[in-house]
XYZ file of C-alpha atoms in Angstrom:
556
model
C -71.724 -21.757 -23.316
C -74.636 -20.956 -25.699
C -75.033 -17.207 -26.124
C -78.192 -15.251 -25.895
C -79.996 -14.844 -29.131
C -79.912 -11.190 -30.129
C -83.460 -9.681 -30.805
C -83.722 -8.238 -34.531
C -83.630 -4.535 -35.112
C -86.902 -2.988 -34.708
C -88.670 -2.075 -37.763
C -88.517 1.203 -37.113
C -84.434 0.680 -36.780
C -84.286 -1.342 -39.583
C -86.349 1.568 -41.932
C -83.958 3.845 -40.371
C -81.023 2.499 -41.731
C -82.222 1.915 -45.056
C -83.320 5.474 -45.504
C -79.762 6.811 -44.011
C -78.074 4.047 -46.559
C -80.504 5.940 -49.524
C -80.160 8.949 -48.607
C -76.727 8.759 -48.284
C -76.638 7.215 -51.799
C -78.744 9.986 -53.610
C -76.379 12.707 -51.921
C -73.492 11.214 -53.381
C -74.618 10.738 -56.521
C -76.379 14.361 -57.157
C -72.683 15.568 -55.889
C -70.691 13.317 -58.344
C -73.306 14.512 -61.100
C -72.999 18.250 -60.039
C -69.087 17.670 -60.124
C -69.241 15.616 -63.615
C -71.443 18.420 -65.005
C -69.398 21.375 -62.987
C -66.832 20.626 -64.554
C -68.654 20.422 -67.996
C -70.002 23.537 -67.158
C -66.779 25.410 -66.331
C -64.720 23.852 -69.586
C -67.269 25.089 -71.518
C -67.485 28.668 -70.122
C -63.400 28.882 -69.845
C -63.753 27.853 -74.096
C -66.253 30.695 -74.683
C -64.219 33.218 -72.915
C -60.819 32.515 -74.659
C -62.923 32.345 -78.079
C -64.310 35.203 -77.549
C -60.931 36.939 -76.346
C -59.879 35.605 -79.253
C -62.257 36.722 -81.911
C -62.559 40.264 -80.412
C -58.303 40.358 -80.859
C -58.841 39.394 -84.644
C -61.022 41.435 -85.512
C -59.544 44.339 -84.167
C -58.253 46.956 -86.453
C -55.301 48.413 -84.237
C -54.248 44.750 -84.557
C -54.298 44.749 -88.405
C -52.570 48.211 -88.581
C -49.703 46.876 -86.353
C -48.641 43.791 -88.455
C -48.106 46.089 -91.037
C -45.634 47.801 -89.251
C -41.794 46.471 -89.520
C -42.090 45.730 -85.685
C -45.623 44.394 -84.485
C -44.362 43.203 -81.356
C -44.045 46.997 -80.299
C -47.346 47.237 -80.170
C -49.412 44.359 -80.500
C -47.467 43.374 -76.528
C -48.942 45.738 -74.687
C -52.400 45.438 -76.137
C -52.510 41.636 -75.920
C -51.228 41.702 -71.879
C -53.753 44.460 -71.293
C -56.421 42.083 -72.823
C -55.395 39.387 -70.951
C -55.137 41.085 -67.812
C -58.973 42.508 -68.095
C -60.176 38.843 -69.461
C -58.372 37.333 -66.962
C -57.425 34.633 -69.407
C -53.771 33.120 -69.605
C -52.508 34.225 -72.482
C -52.953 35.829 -75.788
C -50.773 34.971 -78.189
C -50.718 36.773 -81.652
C -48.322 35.471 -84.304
C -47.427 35.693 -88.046
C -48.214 32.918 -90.627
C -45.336 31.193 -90.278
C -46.450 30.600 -86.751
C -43.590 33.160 -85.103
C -44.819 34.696 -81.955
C -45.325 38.259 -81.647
C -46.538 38.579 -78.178
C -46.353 36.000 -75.400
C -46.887 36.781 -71.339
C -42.944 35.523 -71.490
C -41.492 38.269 -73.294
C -38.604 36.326 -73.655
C -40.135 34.075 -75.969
C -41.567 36.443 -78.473
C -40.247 35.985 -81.703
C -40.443 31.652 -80.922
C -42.215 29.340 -82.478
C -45.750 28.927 -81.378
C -45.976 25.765 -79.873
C -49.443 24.191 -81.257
C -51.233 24.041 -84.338
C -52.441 25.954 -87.045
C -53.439 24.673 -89.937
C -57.428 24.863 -89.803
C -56.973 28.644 -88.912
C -54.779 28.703 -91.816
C -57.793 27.498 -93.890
C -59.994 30.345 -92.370
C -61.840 28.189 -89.474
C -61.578 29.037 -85.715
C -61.012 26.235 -83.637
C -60.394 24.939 -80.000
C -57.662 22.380 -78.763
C -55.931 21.121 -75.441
C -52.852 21.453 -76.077
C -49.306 21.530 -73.317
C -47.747 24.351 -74.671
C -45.054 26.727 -72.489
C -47.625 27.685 -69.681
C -48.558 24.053 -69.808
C -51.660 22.107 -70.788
C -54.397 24.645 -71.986
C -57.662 25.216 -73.318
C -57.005 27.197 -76.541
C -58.491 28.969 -78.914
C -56.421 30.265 -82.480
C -59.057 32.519 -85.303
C -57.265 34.303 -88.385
C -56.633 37.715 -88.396
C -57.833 39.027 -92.616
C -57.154 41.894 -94.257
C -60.013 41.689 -97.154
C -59.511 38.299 -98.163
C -55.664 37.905 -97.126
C -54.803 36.226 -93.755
C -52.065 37.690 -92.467
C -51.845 36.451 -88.731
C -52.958 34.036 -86.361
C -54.086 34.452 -82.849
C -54.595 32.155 -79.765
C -56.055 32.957 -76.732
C -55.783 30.512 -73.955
C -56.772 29.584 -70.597
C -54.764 26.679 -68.421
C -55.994 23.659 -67.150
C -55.080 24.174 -63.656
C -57.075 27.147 -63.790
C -60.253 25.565 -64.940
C -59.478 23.116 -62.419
C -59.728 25.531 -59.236
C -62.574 26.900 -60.390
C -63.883 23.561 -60.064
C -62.428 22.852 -57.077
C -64.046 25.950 -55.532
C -67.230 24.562 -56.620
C -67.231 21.646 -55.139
C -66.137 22.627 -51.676
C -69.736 24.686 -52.017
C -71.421 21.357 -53.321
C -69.393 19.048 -50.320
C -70.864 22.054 -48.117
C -74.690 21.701 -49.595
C -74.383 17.756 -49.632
C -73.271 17.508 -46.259
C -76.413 20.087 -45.351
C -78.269 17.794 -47.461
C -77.263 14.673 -45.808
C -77.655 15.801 -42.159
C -81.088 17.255 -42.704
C -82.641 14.024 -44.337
C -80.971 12.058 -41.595
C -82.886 14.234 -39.114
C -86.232 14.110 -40.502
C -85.486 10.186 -41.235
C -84.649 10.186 -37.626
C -87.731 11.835 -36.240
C -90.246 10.002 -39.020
C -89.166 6.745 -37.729
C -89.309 7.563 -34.095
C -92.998 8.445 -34.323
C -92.963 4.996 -36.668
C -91.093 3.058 -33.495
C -93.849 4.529 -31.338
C -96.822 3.111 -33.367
C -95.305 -0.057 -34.345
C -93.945 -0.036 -30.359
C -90.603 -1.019 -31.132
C -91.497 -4.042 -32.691
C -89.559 -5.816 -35.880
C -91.155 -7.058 -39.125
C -91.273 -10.519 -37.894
C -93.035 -9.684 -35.228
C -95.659 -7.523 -36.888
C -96.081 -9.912 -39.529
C -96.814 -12.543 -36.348
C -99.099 -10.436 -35.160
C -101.100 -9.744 -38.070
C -101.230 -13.477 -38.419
C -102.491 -14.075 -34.890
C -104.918 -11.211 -35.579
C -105.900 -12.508 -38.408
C -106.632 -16.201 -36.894
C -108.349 -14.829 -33.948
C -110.918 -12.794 -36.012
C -111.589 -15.214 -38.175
C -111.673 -18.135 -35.090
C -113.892 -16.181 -32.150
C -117.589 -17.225 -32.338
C -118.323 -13.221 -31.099
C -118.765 -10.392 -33.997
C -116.564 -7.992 -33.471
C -117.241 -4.609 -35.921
C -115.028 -1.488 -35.650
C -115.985 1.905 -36.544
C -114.298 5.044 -36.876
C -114.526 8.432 -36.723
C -117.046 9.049 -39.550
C -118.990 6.066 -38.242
C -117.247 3.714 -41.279
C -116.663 0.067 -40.843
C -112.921 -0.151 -40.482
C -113.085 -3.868 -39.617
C -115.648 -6.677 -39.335
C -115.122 -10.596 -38.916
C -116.928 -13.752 -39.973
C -119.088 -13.996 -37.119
C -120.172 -9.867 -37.251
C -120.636 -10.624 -40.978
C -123.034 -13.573 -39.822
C -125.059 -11.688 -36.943
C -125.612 -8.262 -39.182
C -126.712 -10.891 -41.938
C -123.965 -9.558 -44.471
C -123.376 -11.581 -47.518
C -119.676 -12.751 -47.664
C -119.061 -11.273 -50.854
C -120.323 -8.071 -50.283
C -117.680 -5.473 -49.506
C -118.096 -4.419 -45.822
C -114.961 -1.930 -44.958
C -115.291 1.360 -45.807
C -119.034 1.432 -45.732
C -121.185 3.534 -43.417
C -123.627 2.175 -40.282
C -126.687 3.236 -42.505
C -125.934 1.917 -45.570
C -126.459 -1.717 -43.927
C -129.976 -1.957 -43.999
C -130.034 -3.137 -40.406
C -133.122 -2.269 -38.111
C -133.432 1.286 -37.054
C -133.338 0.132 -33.103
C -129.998 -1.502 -33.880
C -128.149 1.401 -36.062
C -129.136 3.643 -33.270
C -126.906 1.710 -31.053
C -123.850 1.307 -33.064
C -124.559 4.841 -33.934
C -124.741 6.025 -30.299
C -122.206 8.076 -28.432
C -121.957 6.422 -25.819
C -121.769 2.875 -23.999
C -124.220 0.494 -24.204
C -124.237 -2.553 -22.214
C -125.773 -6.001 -22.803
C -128.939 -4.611 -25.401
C -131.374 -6.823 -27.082
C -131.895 -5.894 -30.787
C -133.409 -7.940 -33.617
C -131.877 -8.594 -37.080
C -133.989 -9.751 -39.551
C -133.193 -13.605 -38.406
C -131.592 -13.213 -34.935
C -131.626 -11.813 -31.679
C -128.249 -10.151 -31.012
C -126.837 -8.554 -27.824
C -125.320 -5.770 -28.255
C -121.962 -3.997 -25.986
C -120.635 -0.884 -27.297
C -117.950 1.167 -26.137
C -116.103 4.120 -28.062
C -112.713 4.378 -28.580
C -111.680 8.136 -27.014
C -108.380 9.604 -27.130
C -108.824 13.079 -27.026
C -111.119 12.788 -29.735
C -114.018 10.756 -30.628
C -111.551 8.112 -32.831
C -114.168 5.207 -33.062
C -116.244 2.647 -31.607
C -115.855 -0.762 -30.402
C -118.851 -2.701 -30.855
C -119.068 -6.593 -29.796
C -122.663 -8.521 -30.953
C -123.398 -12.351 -29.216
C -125.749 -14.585 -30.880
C -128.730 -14.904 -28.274
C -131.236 -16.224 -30.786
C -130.805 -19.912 -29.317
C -130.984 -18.313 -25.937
C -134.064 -16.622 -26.339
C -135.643 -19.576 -27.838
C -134.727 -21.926 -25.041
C -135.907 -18.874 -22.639
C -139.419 -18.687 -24.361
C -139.343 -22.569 -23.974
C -138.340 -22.388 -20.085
C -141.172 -19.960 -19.557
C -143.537 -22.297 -21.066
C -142.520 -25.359 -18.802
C -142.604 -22.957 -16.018
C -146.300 -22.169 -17.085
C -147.239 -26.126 -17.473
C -145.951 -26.780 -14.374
C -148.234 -24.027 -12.660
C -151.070 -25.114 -14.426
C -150.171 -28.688 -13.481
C -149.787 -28.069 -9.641
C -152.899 -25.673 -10.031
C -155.224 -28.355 -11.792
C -153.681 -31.103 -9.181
C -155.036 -28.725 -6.373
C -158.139 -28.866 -8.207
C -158.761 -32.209 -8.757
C -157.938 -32.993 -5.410
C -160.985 -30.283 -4.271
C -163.082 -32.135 -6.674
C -162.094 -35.835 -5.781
C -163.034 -34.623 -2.295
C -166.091 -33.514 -3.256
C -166.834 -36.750 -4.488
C -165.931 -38.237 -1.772
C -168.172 -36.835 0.198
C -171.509 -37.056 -2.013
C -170.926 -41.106 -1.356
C -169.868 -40.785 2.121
C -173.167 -38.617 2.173
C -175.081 -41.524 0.555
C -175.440 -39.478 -2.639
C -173.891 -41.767 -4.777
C -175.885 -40.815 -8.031
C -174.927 -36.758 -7.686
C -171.386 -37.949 -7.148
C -171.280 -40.340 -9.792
C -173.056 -37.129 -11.883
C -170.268 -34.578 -10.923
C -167.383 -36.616 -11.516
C -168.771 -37.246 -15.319
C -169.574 -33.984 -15.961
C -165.655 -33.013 -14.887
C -164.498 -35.334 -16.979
C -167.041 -34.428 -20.324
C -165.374 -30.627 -19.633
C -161.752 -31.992 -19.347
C -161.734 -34.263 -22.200
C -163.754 -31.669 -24.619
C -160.970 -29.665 -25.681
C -158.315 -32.574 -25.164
C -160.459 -34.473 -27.888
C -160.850 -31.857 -30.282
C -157.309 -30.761 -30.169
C -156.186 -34.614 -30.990
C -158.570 -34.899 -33.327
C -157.973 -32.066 -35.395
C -153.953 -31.308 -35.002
C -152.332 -34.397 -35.755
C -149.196 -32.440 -35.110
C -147.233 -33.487 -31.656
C -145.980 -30.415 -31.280
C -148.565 -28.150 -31.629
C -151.115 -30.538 -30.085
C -148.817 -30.106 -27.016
C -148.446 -26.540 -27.095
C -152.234 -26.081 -27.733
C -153.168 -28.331 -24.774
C -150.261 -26.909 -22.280
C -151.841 -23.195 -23.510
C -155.458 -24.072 -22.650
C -154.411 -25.098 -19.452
C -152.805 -21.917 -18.555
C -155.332 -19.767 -19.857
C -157.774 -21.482 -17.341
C -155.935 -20.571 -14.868
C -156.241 -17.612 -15.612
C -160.061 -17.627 -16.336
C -159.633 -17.443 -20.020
C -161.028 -20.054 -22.234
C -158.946 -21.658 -25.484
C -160.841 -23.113 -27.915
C -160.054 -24.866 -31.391
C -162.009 -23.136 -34.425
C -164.006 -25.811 -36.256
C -162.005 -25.253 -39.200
C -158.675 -26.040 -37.632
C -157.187 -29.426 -39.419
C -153.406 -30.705 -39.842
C -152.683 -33.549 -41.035
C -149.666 -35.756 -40.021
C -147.105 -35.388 -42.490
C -148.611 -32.313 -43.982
C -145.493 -29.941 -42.425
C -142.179 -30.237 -44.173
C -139.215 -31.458 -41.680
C -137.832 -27.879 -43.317
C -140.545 -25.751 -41.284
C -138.922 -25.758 -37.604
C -141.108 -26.908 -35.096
C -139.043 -24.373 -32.753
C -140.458 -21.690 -35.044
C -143.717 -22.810 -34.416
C -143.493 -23.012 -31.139
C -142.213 -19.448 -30.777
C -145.280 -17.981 -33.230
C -148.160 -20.039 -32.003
C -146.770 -19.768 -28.277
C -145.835 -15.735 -28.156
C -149.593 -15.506 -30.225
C -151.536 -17.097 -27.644
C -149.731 -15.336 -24.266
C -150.286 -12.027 -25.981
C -153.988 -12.891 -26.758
C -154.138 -14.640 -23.394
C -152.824 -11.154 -21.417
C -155.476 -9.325 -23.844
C -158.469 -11.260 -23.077
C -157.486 -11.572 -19.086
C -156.838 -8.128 -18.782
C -159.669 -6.902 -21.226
C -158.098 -3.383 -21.556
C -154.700 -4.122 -23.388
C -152.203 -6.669 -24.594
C -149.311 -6.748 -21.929
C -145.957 -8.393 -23.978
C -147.862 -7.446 -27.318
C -148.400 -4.075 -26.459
C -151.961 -2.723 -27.167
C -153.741 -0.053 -26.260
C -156.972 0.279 -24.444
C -159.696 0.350 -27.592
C -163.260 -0.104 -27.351
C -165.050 -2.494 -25.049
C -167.240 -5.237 -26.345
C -170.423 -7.099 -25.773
C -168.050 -10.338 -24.550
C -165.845 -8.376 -22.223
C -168.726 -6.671 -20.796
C -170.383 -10.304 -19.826
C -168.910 -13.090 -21.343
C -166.034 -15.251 -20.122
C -162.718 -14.190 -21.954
C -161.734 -15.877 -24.600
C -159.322 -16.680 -27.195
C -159.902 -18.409 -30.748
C -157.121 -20.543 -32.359
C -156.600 -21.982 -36.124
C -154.595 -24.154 -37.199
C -154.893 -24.964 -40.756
C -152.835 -26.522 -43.641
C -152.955 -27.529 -46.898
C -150.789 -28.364 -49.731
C -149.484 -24.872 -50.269
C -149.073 -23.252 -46.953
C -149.464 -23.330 -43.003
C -152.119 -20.804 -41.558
C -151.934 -19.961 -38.034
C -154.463 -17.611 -36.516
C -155.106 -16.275 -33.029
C -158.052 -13.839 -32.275
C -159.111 -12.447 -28.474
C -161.884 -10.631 -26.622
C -159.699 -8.421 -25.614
C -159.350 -4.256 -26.253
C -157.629 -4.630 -29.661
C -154.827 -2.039 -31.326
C -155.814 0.630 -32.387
C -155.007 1.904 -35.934
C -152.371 4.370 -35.204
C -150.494 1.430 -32.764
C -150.601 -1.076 -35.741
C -147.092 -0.693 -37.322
C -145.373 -0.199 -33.398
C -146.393 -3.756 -32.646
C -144.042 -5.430 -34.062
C -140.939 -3.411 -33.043
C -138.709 -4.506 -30.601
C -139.392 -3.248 -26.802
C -142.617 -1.719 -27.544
C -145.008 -3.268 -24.591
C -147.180 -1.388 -22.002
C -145.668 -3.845 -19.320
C -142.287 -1.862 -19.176
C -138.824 -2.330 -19.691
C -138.009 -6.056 -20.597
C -141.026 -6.505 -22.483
C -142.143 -6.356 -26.119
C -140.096 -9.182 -27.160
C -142.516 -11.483 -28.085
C -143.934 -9.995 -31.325
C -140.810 -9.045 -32.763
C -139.909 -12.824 -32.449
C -143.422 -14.296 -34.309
C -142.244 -11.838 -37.168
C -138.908 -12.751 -37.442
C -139.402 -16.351 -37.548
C -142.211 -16.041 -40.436
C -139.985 -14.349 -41.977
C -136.818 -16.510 -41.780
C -139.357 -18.892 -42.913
C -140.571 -16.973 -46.096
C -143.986 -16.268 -44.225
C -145.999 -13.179 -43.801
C -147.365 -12.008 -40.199
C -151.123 -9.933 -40.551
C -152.780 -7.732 -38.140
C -156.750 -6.517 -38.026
C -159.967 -6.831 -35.679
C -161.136 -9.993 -35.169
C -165.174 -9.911 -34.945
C -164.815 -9.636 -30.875
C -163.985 -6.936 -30.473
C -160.127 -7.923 -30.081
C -156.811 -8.553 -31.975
C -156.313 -11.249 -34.489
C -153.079 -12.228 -35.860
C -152.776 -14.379 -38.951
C -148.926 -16.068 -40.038
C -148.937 -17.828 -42.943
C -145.735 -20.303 -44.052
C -145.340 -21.734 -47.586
C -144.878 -25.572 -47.546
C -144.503 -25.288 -51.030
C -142.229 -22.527 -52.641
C -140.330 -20.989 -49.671
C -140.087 -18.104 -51.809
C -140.025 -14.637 -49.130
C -142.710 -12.566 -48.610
C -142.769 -9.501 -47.318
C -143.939 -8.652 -43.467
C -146.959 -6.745 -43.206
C -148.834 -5.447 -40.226
């Protein structure tokens, strides 16, 4: 029977251990090194007391006076036990030059040989030797005792081994005492750091982190969505490919760590990844893309960050603009249908009437207003696509009792526009030009998806039929594309609005289309004017290098 695979300690666990292992080690070792150097400590402090024991014996003049005396050991016993009873040393031994004890804490062996040796105190030096002598091994210390220039006596003061081993015996049941303190206190806080580490890393081992930051890693990197973090200070904690792409950040520019307003992005859009709270499914404009923005924070007690997801509608809002424009040639085309079935009935009539000359005379004249524009268009904009879009437009706009016309000036040759130049860009700027001039001249007191403002009133709005002026026009350096109206016009203080995002006098859901013309002239290297035209109304002029795509800036 197979048996279960065991799961691998949590990382957490597996820190713990190591730091109980550690600490464990440094404990041990700071005790062995207090021990090694205790005991250092406490040979070297027994040596200076016996030396100085020693010394003080030698020098001392009741100790000269008695070795002159026939008996020395008389007095020189009591004073050496009383020294070594207030030193608390183990012996102090003072003896002739021929090495014949005088005192001894055995009083039996006074008058013995002193069991060591003597020759460098002899010479006049003090010294210090181990040596096993009747009390056993000792620490000892033997000095000269002079009189002028004469030694006559030795003495050795000395304190046992097995002394200076209790002492450091004593001192390391107080380090074992501190050590274990030591040891149980960094096991605690080693204990309590990587429970607080278990909860964050929620029990999980380093192979599974290191999974997870690899499948974190690949879905970042993978998911067509930008995803952008922020925290606290409104900082970028984390940004993929596709956020980098949207927010039109170079790859090799250095993202994390960087504030919301230090990207350069459109004020519209830094409000929202600035704002407090949710937002849900918003429109904003990059310089080359439309982006929807969702937003939530992250809250936790505290304001800890924000979560902010961006979708590429640029594609979206293109095919929209499209849509609405099929929608619009199909209204035109059911409306003109209804009308040419009102005329061919009228027609009908004149010859079922007998009037076959006034028939014959109405149907021509139809057909000379129909195939006016159709001709000039053809004739002068040898381009498919905006031949189309300039027919399809003129349709609409009678509809809606607004008449397109062609400037005489208008010319483009086949072949003259790069396959570079997008005909989808053209599309959106000459389509979203002409609807906003169309609304201005139809309405004659403002542009509805551009956004003007009621201005003056001119001579053609007060009498003549609304209309709107187009030019197309290109030559070896650049495409110009021009669309003037009858309508109110802008005013100069609404001038730099009209190109924002959202700003429309139609309501929410509107002001779009502007926004778009200048984004596309300018992911095109193009520049989008605004001023009066000489009706009265608004004229907009983009122009597009064919040549040097070099950018220009956007005016308005």
């Amino acid at each position: 029977m197979r048996l279960p695979r065991t799961r691998p300690r949590s990382l957490a666990g597996q820190l713990f251990a190591m730091q109980v292992v550690l600490i464990a080690a440094v404990v041990a070792g700071c005790a062995v090194f207090a021990y090694v150097s205790g005991s250092a400590q406490a040979e070297q402090t027994a040596t200076r007391q016996v030396r100085a024991a020693a010394v003080a014996v030698a020098d001392s003049p009741s100790v000269r006076e008695a070795i002159r005396t026939p008996n020395p050991s008389a007095a020189l016993q009591p004073y050496a036990e009383q020294v070594r009873r207030d030193t608390g040393i183990a012996f102090v031994t003072i003896m002739d030059t021929e090495r014949r004890r005088w005192t001894h804490p055995d009083a039996s062996l006074i008058g013995e040989t002193f069991l060591g040796h003597t020759e460098e105190a002899l010479a006049g030096e003090t010294f210090t030797e181990t040596y096993t002598g009747t009390l056993g091994p000792s620490i000892r210390v033997v000095t000269p005792v002079r009189d002028g220039d004469r030694i006559i006596g030795l003495v050795s003061a000395g304190i046992t081994v097995d002394r200076v081993s209790s002492q450091v015996r004593e001192q390391l049941g107080a380090l074992a005492l501190a050590a274990g303190g030591a040891l149980a206190l960094g096991g605690l806080g080693t204990y309590v750091i990587n429970a607080r580490l278990r909860r964050h890393t929620h029990g999980m081992n380093a192979a599974e982190l290191s999974r997870l930051h690899d499948y974190h890693q690949a879905t970042l990197h993978a998911v067509r969505e930008g995803l952008l973090m922020l925290d606290g200070q409104r900082r970028i904690a984390l940004i993929n490919d596709a956020g980098r792409e949207l927010l039109g950040i170079a790859p090799e520019t250095e993202a994390l760590g960087r504030t919301v307003d230090e990207l350069a992005l459109p004020a519209p859009l830094t409000g929202a990844l600035l704002a407090s709270e949710a937002r849900v499914d918003e429109l904003h404009l990059t310089a080359e893309r439309v982006v929807v923005v969702n937003t939530r924070p992250v809250v936790g007690g505290e304001r800890r960050g924000t979560v902010v997801t961006l979708r590429d509608h640029t594609e979206l809002q293109a095919l929209t603009g499209e849509l609405d424009s099929e929608r619009g040639f199909t209204q035109a085309l059911r409306s003109q249908a209804h009308e040419a079935a009102n005329r061919l009935h009228t027609v009908v009539s004149l010859i079922e009437l007998g009037r076959v000359e006034e028939a014959v005379e109405f149907a021509t004249a139809e057909l000379e207003l129909a195939q006016v524009l159709t001709d000039r268009v053809v004739g002068a904009v040898e381009e498919p696509v905006l031949a189309a879009l300039l027919l399809g437009k003129a349709a609409q706009a009678n509809e809606r009792g607004v008449e397109l016309e062609l400037a005489e000036d208008s010319l483009i040759d086949d072949g003259a526009l790069p396959p570079s130049l997008a005909q989808r860009d053209l599309v959106t700027i000459l389509g979203n030009l002409i609807d906003n001039a169309v609304d201005a001249a139809s309405e004659g007191d403002g542009h509805g998806a551009a956004g003007t403002v009621p201005a003056q009133r001119t001579a053609a709005q007060g009498g003549g039929r609304a209309r709107v002026t187009v030019t197309a026009l290109a030559d070896d350096r650049e495409l110009l594309l021009r669309v003037s109206d009858t309508g109110a016009g802008i005013g100069p203080e609404e001038a730099d609005e009209v190109f924002r995002r959202g700003w429309s006098t139609h309501g929410a859901g509107r002001g779009l289309g502007l926004a778009l013309v200048r984004q596309a002239a300018h992911r095109n290297g193009g520049s989008v004017e605004l001023d009066r035209a000489r009706e009265g109304g608004a004229r907009f002029t983009v122009r597009l290098p064919l040549g040097d795509r070099t950018a220009t800036e956007v005016t308005a």
